[in-house]
Short mmCIF file of N, CA and C in Angstrom, two decimals:
data_model
loop_
_atom_site.label_atom_id
_atom_site.label_comp_id
_atom_site.label_asym_id
_atom_site.label_seq_id
_atom_site.Cartn_x
_atom_site.Cartn_y
_atom_site.Cartn_z
N UNK A 1243 10.40 -29.54 -5.63
CA UNK A 1243 11.11 -28.54 -4.86
C UNK A 1243 11.35 -27.31 -5.72
N UNK A 1244 11.07 -26.16 -5.13
CA UNK A 1244 11.33 -24.89 -5.78
C UNK A 1244 12.72 -24.41 -5.38
N UNK A 1245 13.47 -23.89 -6.35
CA UNK A 1245 14.78 -23.28 -6.07
C UNK A 1245 14.61 -21.78 -6.21
N UNK A 1246 14.83 -21.07 -5.10
CA UNK A 1246 14.64 -19.62 -5.08
C UNK A 1246 15.94 -18.92 -4.71
N UNK A 1247 16.24 -17.86 -5.43
CA UNK A 1247 17.40 -17.03 -5.13
C UNK A 1247 16.92 -15.84 -4.31
N UNK A 1248 17.66 -15.54 -3.25
CA UNK A 1248 17.41 -14.34 -2.44
C UNK A 1248 18.66 -13.49 -2.57
N UNK A 1249 18.51 -12.30 -3.15
CA UNK A 1249 19.69 -11.46 -3.40
C UNK A 1249 19.32 -9.99 -3.28
N UNK A 1250 20.26 -9.21 -2.74
CA UNK A 1250 20.13 -7.76 -2.70
C UNK A 1250 21.21 -7.19 -3.62
N UNK A 1251 20.79 -6.33 -4.52
CA UNK A 1251 21.70 -5.79 -5.53
C UNK A 1251 21.57 -4.27 -5.57
N UNK A 1252 22.70 -3.57 -5.53
CA UNK A 1252 22.71 -2.12 -5.68
C UNK A 1252 22.46 -1.78 -7.15
N UNK A 1253 22.19 -0.53 -7.41
CA UNK A 1253 21.91 -0.08 -8.77
C UNK A 1253 23.07 -0.35 -9.73
N UNK A 1254 24.29 -0.43 -9.22
CA UNK A 1254 25.46 -0.70 -10.07
C UNK A 1254 25.88 -2.17 -10.04
N UNK A 1255 24.99 -3.07 -9.57
CA UNK A 1255 25.24 -4.50 -9.62
C UNK A 1255 26.03 -5.07 -8.45
N UNK A 1256 26.42 -4.24 -7.51
CA UNK A 1256 27.20 -4.69 -6.36
C UNK A 1256 26.31 -5.50 -5.41
N UNK A 1257 26.87 -6.62 -4.93
CA UNK A 1257 26.18 -7.41 -3.90
C UNK A 1257 27.04 -7.57 -2.65
N UNK A 1258 28.33 -7.22 -2.73
CA UNK A 1258 29.18 -7.38 -1.55
C UNK A 1258 30.49 -6.65 -1.66
N UNK A 1259 31.14 -6.54 -0.50
CA UNK A 1259 32.49 -5.96 -0.43
C UNK A 1259 33.22 -6.62 0.75
N UNK A 1260 34.45 -7.00 0.51
CA UNK A 1260 35.28 -7.61 1.56
C UNK A 1260 34.54 -8.74 2.29
N UNK A 1261 33.86 -9.58 1.52
CA UNK A 1261 33.13 -10.74 2.04
C UNK A 1261 32.03 -10.34 3.03
N UNK A 1262 31.39 -9.20 2.77
CA UNK A 1262 30.28 -8.75 3.61
C UNK A 1262 29.32 -7.92 2.79
N UNK A 1263 28.28 -7.46 3.43
CA UNK A 1263 27.30 -6.61 2.75
C UNK A 1263 27.79 -5.16 2.75
N UNK A 1264 27.59 -4.44 1.66
CA UNK A 1264 28.07 -3.06 1.57
C UNK A 1264 27.06 -2.03 2.10
N UNK A 1265 26.06 -2.47 2.85
CA UNK A 1265 25.03 -1.58 3.38
C UNK A 1265 24.46 -2.17 4.66
N UNK A 1266 23.68 -1.34 5.33
CA UNK A 1266 22.96 -1.77 6.52
C UNK A 1266 21.48 -1.55 6.22
N UNK A 1267 20.76 -2.66 6.08
CA UNK A 1267 19.32 -2.61 5.78
C UNK A 1267 18.59 -3.56 6.73
N UNK A 1268 18.38 -3.10 7.93
CA UNK A 1268 17.75 -3.92 8.96
C UNK A 1268 16.36 -4.41 8.52
N UNK A 1269 15.61 -3.56 7.84
CA UNK A 1269 14.26 -3.94 7.38
C UNK A 1269 14.33 -5.09 6.39
N UNK A 1270 15.33 -5.08 5.51
CA UNK A 1270 15.47 -6.17 4.55
C UNK A 1270 15.89 -7.46 5.24
N UNK A 1271 16.77 -7.36 6.24
CA UNK A 1271 17.18 -8.56 6.99
C UNK A 1271 15.99 -9.18 7.72
N UNK A 1272 15.08 -8.36 8.22
CA UNK A 1272 13.86 -8.89 8.86
C UNK A 1272 13.01 -9.63 7.84
N UNK A 1273 12.88 -9.07 6.64
CA UNK A 1273 12.14 -9.74 5.57
C UNK A 1273 12.79 -11.08 5.22
N UNK A 1274 14.12 -11.07 5.14
CA UNK A 1274 14.89 -12.28 4.82
C UNK A 1274 14.63 -13.36 5.87
N UNK A 1275 14.68 -12.99 7.13
CA UNK A 1275 14.46 -13.95 8.21
C UNK A 1275 13.06 -14.53 8.14
N UNK A 1276 12.08 -13.69 7.91
CA UNK A 1276 10.68 -14.15 7.82
C UNK A 1276 10.50 -15.10 6.63
N UNK A 1277 11.11 -14.76 5.50
CA UNK A 1277 10.99 -15.56 4.28
C UNK A 1277 11.64 -16.93 4.42
N UNK A 1278 12.84 -16.99 5.02
CA UNK A 1278 13.63 -18.22 5.00
C UNK A 1278 13.48 -19.09 6.25
N UNK A 1279 12.98 -18.57 7.34
CA UNK A 1279 12.84 -19.37 8.57
C UNK A 1279 11.96 -20.59 8.31
N UNK A 1280 12.42 -21.72 8.82
CA UNK A 1280 11.69 -22.97 8.64
C UNK A 1280 11.99 -23.67 7.33
N UNK A 1281 12.89 -23.11 6.54
CA UNK A 1281 13.23 -23.67 5.23
C UNK A 1281 14.72 -24.01 5.16
N UNK A 1282 15.12 -24.54 4.02
CA UNK A 1282 16.52 -24.83 3.75
C UNK A 1282 17.15 -23.64 3.05
N UNK A 1283 18.36 -23.27 3.49
CA UNK A 1283 19.13 -22.24 2.80
C UNK A 1283 20.42 -22.87 2.29
N UNK A 1284 20.85 -22.42 1.13
CA UNK A 1284 22.06 -22.94 0.50
C UNK A 1284 22.98 -21.76 0.24
N UNK A 1285 24.25 -21.91 0.62
CA UNK A 1285 25.20 -20.81 0.46
C UNK A 1285 26.59 -21.36 0.16
N UNK A 1286 27.41 -20.52 -0.38
CA UNK A 1286 28.81 -20.86 -0.59
C UNK A 1286 29.60 -20.71 0.70
N UNK A 1287 30.80 -21.26 0.71
CA UNK A 1287 31.66 -21.22 1.89
C UNK A 1287 31.94 -19.79 2.34
N UNK A 1288 32.25 -18.90 1.40
CA UNK A 1288 32.57 -17.52 1.77
C UNK A 1288 31.38 -16.82 2.42
N UNK A 1289 30.18 -17.07 1.91
CA UNK A 1289 28.99 -16.49 2.51
C UNK A 1289 28.81 -17.02 3.92
N UNK A 1290 28.98 -18.34 4.08
CA UNK A 1290 28.87 -18.92 5.42
C UNK A 1290 29.89 -18.27 6.37
N UNK A 1291 31.12 -18.14 5.91
CA UNK A 1291 32.16 -17.56 6.77
C UNK A 1291 31.89 -16.10 7.08
N UNK A 1292 31.25 -15.37 6.16
CA UNK A 1292 30.92 -13.97 6.45
C UNK A 1292 29.82 -13.88 7.52
N UNK A 1293 28.92 -14.85 7.54
CA UNK A 1293 27.87 -14.89 8.57
C UNK A 1293 28.47 -15.38 9.88
N UNK A 1294 29.34 -16.38 9.79
CA UNK A 1294 30.08 -16.85 10.96
C UNK A 1294 29.42 -17.96 11.77
N UNK A 1295 28.20 -18.32 11.42
CA UNK A 1295 27.48 -19.36 12.16
C UNK A 1295 26.27 -19.79 11.33
N UNK A 1296 25.71 -20.96 11.65
CA UNK A 1296 24.49 -21.35 10.93
C UNK A 1296 23.34 -20.41 11.33
N UNK A 1297 22.48 -20.12 10.38
CA UNK A 1297 21.33 -19.28 10.69
C UNK A 1297 20.28 -20.13 11.40
N UNK A 1298 19.76 -19.64 12.51
CA UNK A 1298 18.82 -20.45 13.30
C UNK A 1298 17.49 -20.68 12.58
N UNK A 1299 16.85 -21.78 12.97
CA UNK A 1299 15.52 -22.16 12.47
C UNK A 1299 15.51 -22.40 10.97
N UNK A 1300 16.68 -22.80 10.42
CA UNK A 1300 16.83 -23.13 9.01
C UNK A 1300 17.79 -24.29 8.87
N UNK A 1301 17.59 -25.09 7.84
CA UNK A 1301 18.56 -26.11 7.48
C UNK A 1301 19.62 -25.42 6.63
N UNK A 1302 20.86 -25.43 7.08
CA UNK A 1302 21.95 -24.70 6.44
C UNK A 1302 22.81 -25.65 5.61
N UNK A 1303 22.84 -25.43 4.30
CA UNK A 1303 23.68 -26.20 3.39
C UNK A 1303 24.80 -25.28 2.88
N UNK A 1304 26.03 -25.77 2.95
CA UNK A 1304 27.19 -24.97 2.54
C UNK A 1304 27.91 -25.72 1.43
N UNK A 1305 28.30 -24.98 0.39
CA UNK A 1305 29.04 -25.55 -0.73
C UNK A 1305 30.52 -25.20 -0.58
N UNK A 1306 31.37 -26.23 -0.60
CA UNK A 1306 32.81 -26.03 -0.57
C UNK A 1306 33.46 -27.13 -1.41
N UNK A 1307 34.42 -26.75 -2.23
CA UNK A 1307 35.14 -27.76 -3.02
C UNK A 1307 36.10 -28.57 -2.16
N UNK A 1308 36.40 -28.08 -0.97
CA UNK A 1308 37.33 -28.75 -0.06
C UNK A 1308 36.60 -29.89 0.67
N UNK A 1309 36.95 -31.14 0.38
CA UNK A 1309 36.24 -32.26 1.01
C UNK A 1309 36.44 -32.34 2.52
N UNK A 1310 37.44 -31.66 3.05
CA UNK A 1310 37.69 -31.68 4.50
C UNK A 1310 37.05 -30.49 5.22
N UNK A 1311 36.37 -29.61 4.45
CA UNK A 1311 35.80 -28.40 5.07
C UNK A 1311 34.68 -28.78 6.04
N UNK A 1312 34.69 -28.15 7.21
CA UNK A 1312 33.65 -28.38 8.21
C UNK A 1312 33.03 -27.04 8.57
N UNK A 1313 31.71 -26.99 8.55
CA UNK A 1313 30.97 -25.81 8.98
C UNK A 1313 30.05 -26.27 10.11
N UNK A 1314 30.43 -25.97 11.31
CA UNK A 1314 29.72 -26.43 12.50
C UNK A 1314 28.22 -26.12 12.40
N UNK A 1315 27.38 -27.15 12.57
CA UNK A 1315 25.93 -26.96 12.54
C UNK A 1315 25.33 -26.90 11.15
N UNK A 1316 26.16 -27.16 10.14
CA UNK A 1316 25.70 -27.11 8.75
C UNK A 1316 26.02 -28.44 8.07
N UNK A 1317 25.38 -28.65 6.92
CA UNK A 1317 25.71 -29.77 6.06
C UNK A 1317 26.57 -29.22 4.92
N UNK A 1318 27.70 -29.86 4.67
CA UNK A 1318 28.64 -29.38 3.66
C UNK A 1318 28.61 -30.31 2.46
N UNK A 1319 28.55 -29.72 1.27
CA UNK A 1319 28.51 -30.46 0.01
C UNK A 1319 29.57 -29.89 -0.92
N UNK A 1320 30.08 -30.73 -1.82
CA UNK A 1320 31.10 -30.28 -2.75
C UNK A 1320 30.52 -29.71 -4.03
N UNK A 1321 29.21 -29.86 -4.26
CA UNK A 1321 28.61 -29.27 -5.45
C UNK A 1321 27.17 -28.86 -5.17
N UNK A 1322 26.73 -27.93 -5.96
CA UNK A 1322 25.34 -27.46 -5.84
C UNK A 1322 24.38 -28.59 -6.18
N UNK A 1323 24.70 -29.37 -7.20
CA UNK A 1323 23.82 -30.45 -7.63
C UNK A 1323 23.59 -31.46 -6.51
N UNK A 1324 24.65 -31.84 -5.81
CA UNK A 1324 24.54 -32.81 -4.71
C UNK A 1324 23.74 -32.20 -3.55
N UNK A 1325 23.97 -30.93 -3.28
CA UNK A 1325 23.24 -30.26 -2.20
C UNK A 1325 21.74 -30.18 -2.53
N UNK A 1326 21.42 -29.83 -3.77
CA UNK A 1326 20.01 -29.75 -4.15
C UNK A 1326 19.35 -31.13 -4.12
N UNK A 1327 20.09 -32.15 -4.49
CA UNK A 1327 19.57 -33.52 -4.42
C UNK A 1327 19.24 -33.88 -2.97
N UNK A 1328 20.12 -33.49 -2.04
CA UNK A 1328 19.91 -33.78 -0.62
C UNK A 1328 18.69 -33.04 -0.07
N UNK A 1329 18.34 -31.92 -0.71
CA UNK A 1329 17.23 -31.10 -0.22
C UNK A 1329 15.95 -31.31 -1.01
N UNK A 1330 15.92 -32.31 -1.88
CA UNK A 1330 14.78 -32.46 -2.80
C UNK A 1330 13.44 -32.69 -2.12
N UNK A 1331 13.44 -33.15 -0.87
CA UNK A 1331 12.18 -33.37 -0.16
C UNK A 1331 11.59 -32.05 0.38
N UNK A 1332 12.41 -31.00 0.39
CA UNK A 1332 11.95 -29.70 0.88
C UNK A 1332 11.09 -29.01 -0.18
N UNK A 1333 10.11 -28.24 0.27
CA UNK A 1333 9.24 -27.56 -0.69
C UNK A 1333 9.95 -26.42 -1.42
N UNK A 1334 10.88 -25.75 -0.71
CA UNK A 1334 11.59 -24.62 -1.32
C UNK A 1334 12.97 -24.50 -0.68
N UNK A 1335 13.97 -24.32 -1.52
CA UNK A 1335 15.33 -24.09 -1.07
C UNK A 1335 15.69 -22.66 -1.46
N UNK A 1336 16.23 -21.91 -0.49
CA UNK A 1336 16.60 -20.52 -0.72
C UNK A 1336 18.11 -20.42 -0.86
N UNK A 1337 18.57 -19.94 -2.02
CA UNK A 1337 19.99 -19.77 -2.30
C UNK A 1337 20.34 -18.34 -1.90
N UNK A 1338 21.32 -18.21 -0.97
CA UNK A 1338 21.57 -16.89 -0.37
C UNK A 1338 22.96 -16.32 -0.68
N UNK A 1339 23.70 -16.92 -1.61
CA UNK A 1339 24.95 -16.31 -2.05
C UNK A 1339 26.12 -17.26 -1.94
N UNK A 1340 27.23 -16.79 -2.38
CA UNK A 1340 27.57 -15.53 -2.97
C UNK A 1340 27.48 -15.54 -4.48
N UNK A 1341 28.26 -14.64 -5.07
CA UNK A 1341 28.17 -14.37 -6.50
C UNK A 1341 28.37 -15.62 -7.36
N UNK A 1342 29.38 -16.44 -7.04
CA UNK A 1342 29.62 -17.67 -7.83
C UNK A 1342 28.44 -18.63 -7.72
N UNK A 1343 27.91 -18.78 -6.54
CA UNK A 1343 26.78 -19.69 -6.32
C UNK A 1343 25.55 -19.17 -7.08
N UNK A 1344 25.30 -17.87 -6.99
CA UNK A 1344 24.17 -17.30 -7.74
C UNK A 1344 24.28 -17.59 -9.23
N UNK A 1345 25.46 -17.36 -9.79
CA UNK A 1345 25.64 -17.57 -11.23
C UNK A 1345 25.38 -19.03 -11.62
N UNK A 1346 25.82 -19.97 -10.77
CA UNK A 1346 25.63 -21.38 -11.07
C UNK A 1346 24.17 -21.81 -10.91
N UNK A 1347 23.47 -21.23 -9.98
CA UNK A 1347 22.09 -21.64 -9.67
C UNK A 1347 21.07 -20.95 -10.58
N UNK A 1348 21.40 -19.78 -11.09
CA UNK A 1348 20.42 -19.00 -11.86
C UNK A 1348 19.69 -19.82 -12.94
N UNK A 1349 20.38 -20.64 -13.74
CA UNK A 1349 19.64 -21.42 -14.75
C UNK A 1349 18.66 -22.44 -14.16
N UNK A 1350 18.86 -22.81 -12.90
CA UNK A 1350 18.00 -23.79 -12.23
C UNK A 1350 16.90 -23.13 -11.41
N UNK A 1351 16.97 -21.81 -11.24
CA UNK A 1351 16.07 -21.10 -10.32
C UNK A 1351 14.65 -21.00 -10.87
N UNK A 1352 13.71 -21.17 -9.96
CA UNK A 1352 12.29 -21.01 -10.27
C UNK A 1352 11.80 -19.61 -9.91
N UNK A 1353 12.46 -19.02 -8.90
CA UNK A 1353 11.98 -17.76 -8.35
C UNK A 1353 13.17 -16.94 -7.88
N UNK A 1354 13.01 -15.62 -7.92
CA UNK A 1354 14.01 -14.71 -7.36
C UNK A 1354 13.30 -13.73 -6.44
N UNK A 1355 13.84 -13.60 -5.24
CA UNK A 1355 13.42 -12.54 -4.32
C UNK A 1355 14.53 -11.50 -4.41
N UNK A 1356 14.28 -10.44 -5.15
CA UNK A 1356 15.29 -9.45 -5.49
C UNK A 1356 15.07 -8.17 -4.68
N UNK A 1357 16.04 -7.84 -3.85
CA UNK A 1357 16.03 -6.55 -3.17
C UNK A 1357 16.85 -5.59 -4.02
N UNK A 1358 16.20 -4.55 -4.50
CA UNK A 1358 16.89 -3.52 -5.28
C UNK A 1358 17.23 -2.38 -4.34
N UNK A 1359 18.52 -2.25 -4.04
CA UNK A 1359 18.97 -1.21 -3.14
C UNK A 1359 19.12 0.08 -3.95
N UNK A 1360 18.48 1.13 -3.49
CA UNK A 1360 18.43 2.39 -4.23
C UNK A 1360 19.69 3.22 -3.97
N UNK A 1361 20.82 2.68 -4.42
CA UNK A 1361 22.10 3.36 -4.24
C UNK A 1361 23.14 2.71 -5.15
N UNK A 1362 24.19 3.45 -5.43
CA UNK A 1362 25.37 2.90 -6.07
C UNK A 1362 26.44 2.88 -4.99
N UNK A 1363 27.01 1.70 -4.76
CA UNK A 1363 27.97 1.54 -3.68
C UNK A 1363 29.25 0.90 -4.20
N UNK A 1364 30.33 1.05 -3.45
CA UNK A 1364 31.57 0.37 -3.79
C UNK A 1364 31.45 -1.09 -3.41
N UNK A 1365 32.08 -1.94 -4.22
CA UNK A 1365 32.04 -3.35 -3.91
C UNK A 1365 33.02 -4.14 -4.74
N UNK A 1366 33.17 -5.42 -4.38
CA UNK A 1366 34.06 -6.31 -5.13
C UNK A 1366 33.35 -7.59 -5.54
N UNK A 1367 32.06 -7.69 -5.23
CA UNK A 1367 31.26 -8.84 -5.66
C UNK A 1367 30.04 -8.29 -6.39
N UNK A 1368 29.80 -8.85 -7.57
CA UNK A 1368 28.73 -8.35 -8.43
C UNK A 1368 27.86 -9.51 -8.90
N UNK A 1369 26.62 -9.19 -9.21
CA UNK A 1369 25.73 -10.21 -9.76
C UNK A 1369 24.76 -9.53 -10.70
N UNK A 1370 24.71 -10.05 -11.92
CA UNK A 1370 23.77 -9.52 -12.91
C UNK A 1370 22.86 -10.66 -13.33
N UNK A 1371 21.58 -10.39 -13.33
CA UNK A 1371 20.61 -11.39 -13.75
C UNK A 1371 20.31 -11.15 -15.22
N UNK A 1372 20.83 -12.06 -16.05
CA UNK A 1372 20.60 -11.92 -17.49
C UNK A 1372 19.13 -12.13 -17.80
N UNK A 1373 18.65 -11.41 -18.78
CA UNK A 1373 17.25 -11.52 -19.23
C UNK A 1373 16.25 -11.29 -18.11
N UNK A 1374 16.60 -10.38 -17.20
CA UNK A 1374 15.70 -10.09 -16.08
C UNK A 1374 14.33 -9.64 -16.56
N UNK A 1375 14.29 -8.95 -17.68
CA UNK A 1375 13.01 -8.47 -18.21
C UNK A 1375 12.10 -9.60 -18.66
N UNK A 1376 12.64 -10.81 -18.80
CA UNK A 1376 11.80 -11.95 -19.20
C UNK A 1376 11.16 -12.65 -18.01
N UNK A 1377 11.63 -12.35 -16.81
CA UNK A 1377 11.04 -12.93 -15.61
C UNK A 1377 9.71 -12.24 -15.33
N UNK A 1378 8.77 -12.97 -14.78
CA UNK A 1378 7.44 -12.43 -14.48
C UNK A 1378 7.44 -11.81 -13.09
N UNK A 1379 7.07 -10.54 -13.01
CA UNK A 1379 6.98 -9.85 -11.72
C UNK A 1379 5.70 -10.28 -11.02
N UNK A 1380 5.85 -10.87 -9.83
CA UNK A 1380 4.71 -11.33 -9.04
C UNK A 1380 4.26 -10.22 -8.09
N UNK A 1381 5.24 -9.55 -7.48
CA UNK A 1381 4.91 -8.46 -6.55
C UNK A 1381 6.12 -7.54 -6.41
N UNK A 1382 5.82 -6.31 -6.04
CA UNK A 1382 6.86 -5.32 -5.76
C UNK A 1382 6.42 -4.55 -4.52
N UNK A 1383 7.34 -4.43 -3.58
CA UNK A 1383 7.04 -3.68 -2.36
C UNK A 1383 8.17 -2.70 -2.11
N UNK A 1384 7.83 -1.41 -2.04
CA UNK A 1384 8.84 -0.37 -1.81
C UNK A 1384 8.97 -0.10 -0.32
N UNK A 1385 10.21 0.18 0.09
CA UNK A 1385 10.50 0.49 1.49
C UNK A 1385 11.32 1.78 1.55
N UNK A 1386 10.84 2.76 2.29
CA UNK A 1386 11.63 3.94 2.56
C UNK A 1386 12.63 3.57 3.65
N UNK A 1387 13.81 4.15 3.59
CA UNK A 1387 14.83 3.84 4.60
C UNK A 1387 14.28 4.13 5.99
N UNK A 1388 14.28 3.10 6.81
CA UNK A 1388 13.85 3.26 8.19
C UNK A 1388 15.02 3.72 9.05
N UNK A 1389 14.78 3.74 10.35
CA UNK A 1389 15.78 4.22 11.30
C UNK A 1389 17.09 3.44 11.21
N UNK A 1390 16.99 2.12 10.91
CA UNK A 1390 18.18 1.27 10.87
C UNK A 1390 18.54 0.85 9.44
N UNK A 1391 18.11 1.63 8.46
CA UNK A 1391 18.41 1.35 7.06
C UNK A 1391 19.21 2.50 6.46
N UNK A 1392 20.24 2.17 5.70
CA UNK A 1392 21.04 3.21 5.05
C UNK A 1392 20.39 3.77 3.79
N UNK A 1393 19.59 2.92 3.11
CA UNK A 1393 19.04 3.33 1.81
C UNK A 1393 17.59 2.88 1.68
N UNK A 1394 16.89 3.56 0.77
CA UNK A 1394 15.58 3.06 0.34
C UNK A 1394 15.83 1.79 -0.46
N UNK A 1395 14.82 0.93 -0.52
CA UNK A 1395 14.94 -0.29 -1.33
C UNK A 1395 13.56 -0.79 -1.68
N UNK A 1396 13.53 -1.72 -2.62
CA UNK A 1396 12.28 -2.40 -2.96
C UNK A 1396 12.57 -3.89 -3.07
N UNK A 1397 11.56 -4.67 -2.74
CA UNK A 1397 11.67 -6.12 -2.87
C UNK A 1397 10.75 -6.55 -4.00
N UNK A 1398 11.33 -7.22 -4.98
CA UNK A 1398 10.58 -7.68 -6.15
C UNK A 1398 10.62 -9.20 -6.16
N UNK A 1399 9.45 -9.80 -6.25
CA UNK A 1399 9.35 -11.27 -6.36
C UNK A 1399 9.14 -11.60 -7.84
N UNK A 1400 10.02 -12.45 -8.37
CA UNK A 1400 10.01 -12.77 -9.80
C UNK A 1400 9.89 -14.27 -10.00
N UNK A 1401 9.14 -14.66 -11.02
CA UNK A 1401 9.01 -16.07 -11.40
C UNK A 1401 9.68 -16.31 -12.74
N UNK A 1402 10.30 -17.49 -12.87
CA UNK A 1402 10.91 -17.90 -14.14
C UNK A 1402 9.82 -17.94 -15.21
N UNK A 1403 10.12 -17.41 -16.37
CA UNK A 1403 9.09 -17.41 -17.44
C UNK A 1403 8.75 -18.81 -17.93
#
């Protein structure tokens, strides 16, 4: 099983604000849907609550330390390790946030799908990928802001060295 991180990061390291995204990038969300549909996604409780429902056509795994936590239509686990063990038969698991989950999964990650948002934005959630220059760039695709996008962005696919 491959463990892949999917993350969008502004130029100043921001990934979120007030438990939501600090931008509107419809084109990136379409890419995200295409990439993750038919696969398992793993997220923290706060990320799940910001979305408000399980994402369709995906197996939704939610991490919560609260053993009584229920996320309708999702599987809830108390640790990332247990969740990954439950998903080991899947070819690829996509980790979709938030900041705490990213930090814990990064040492285990095989791949990163990194959206670089071409802006500096206000936020309260940050994520920095240490030693990013050591990851192997597989592909880079630039996107000019479309009609439903606030900013230009690029999607970089990276492999663990």
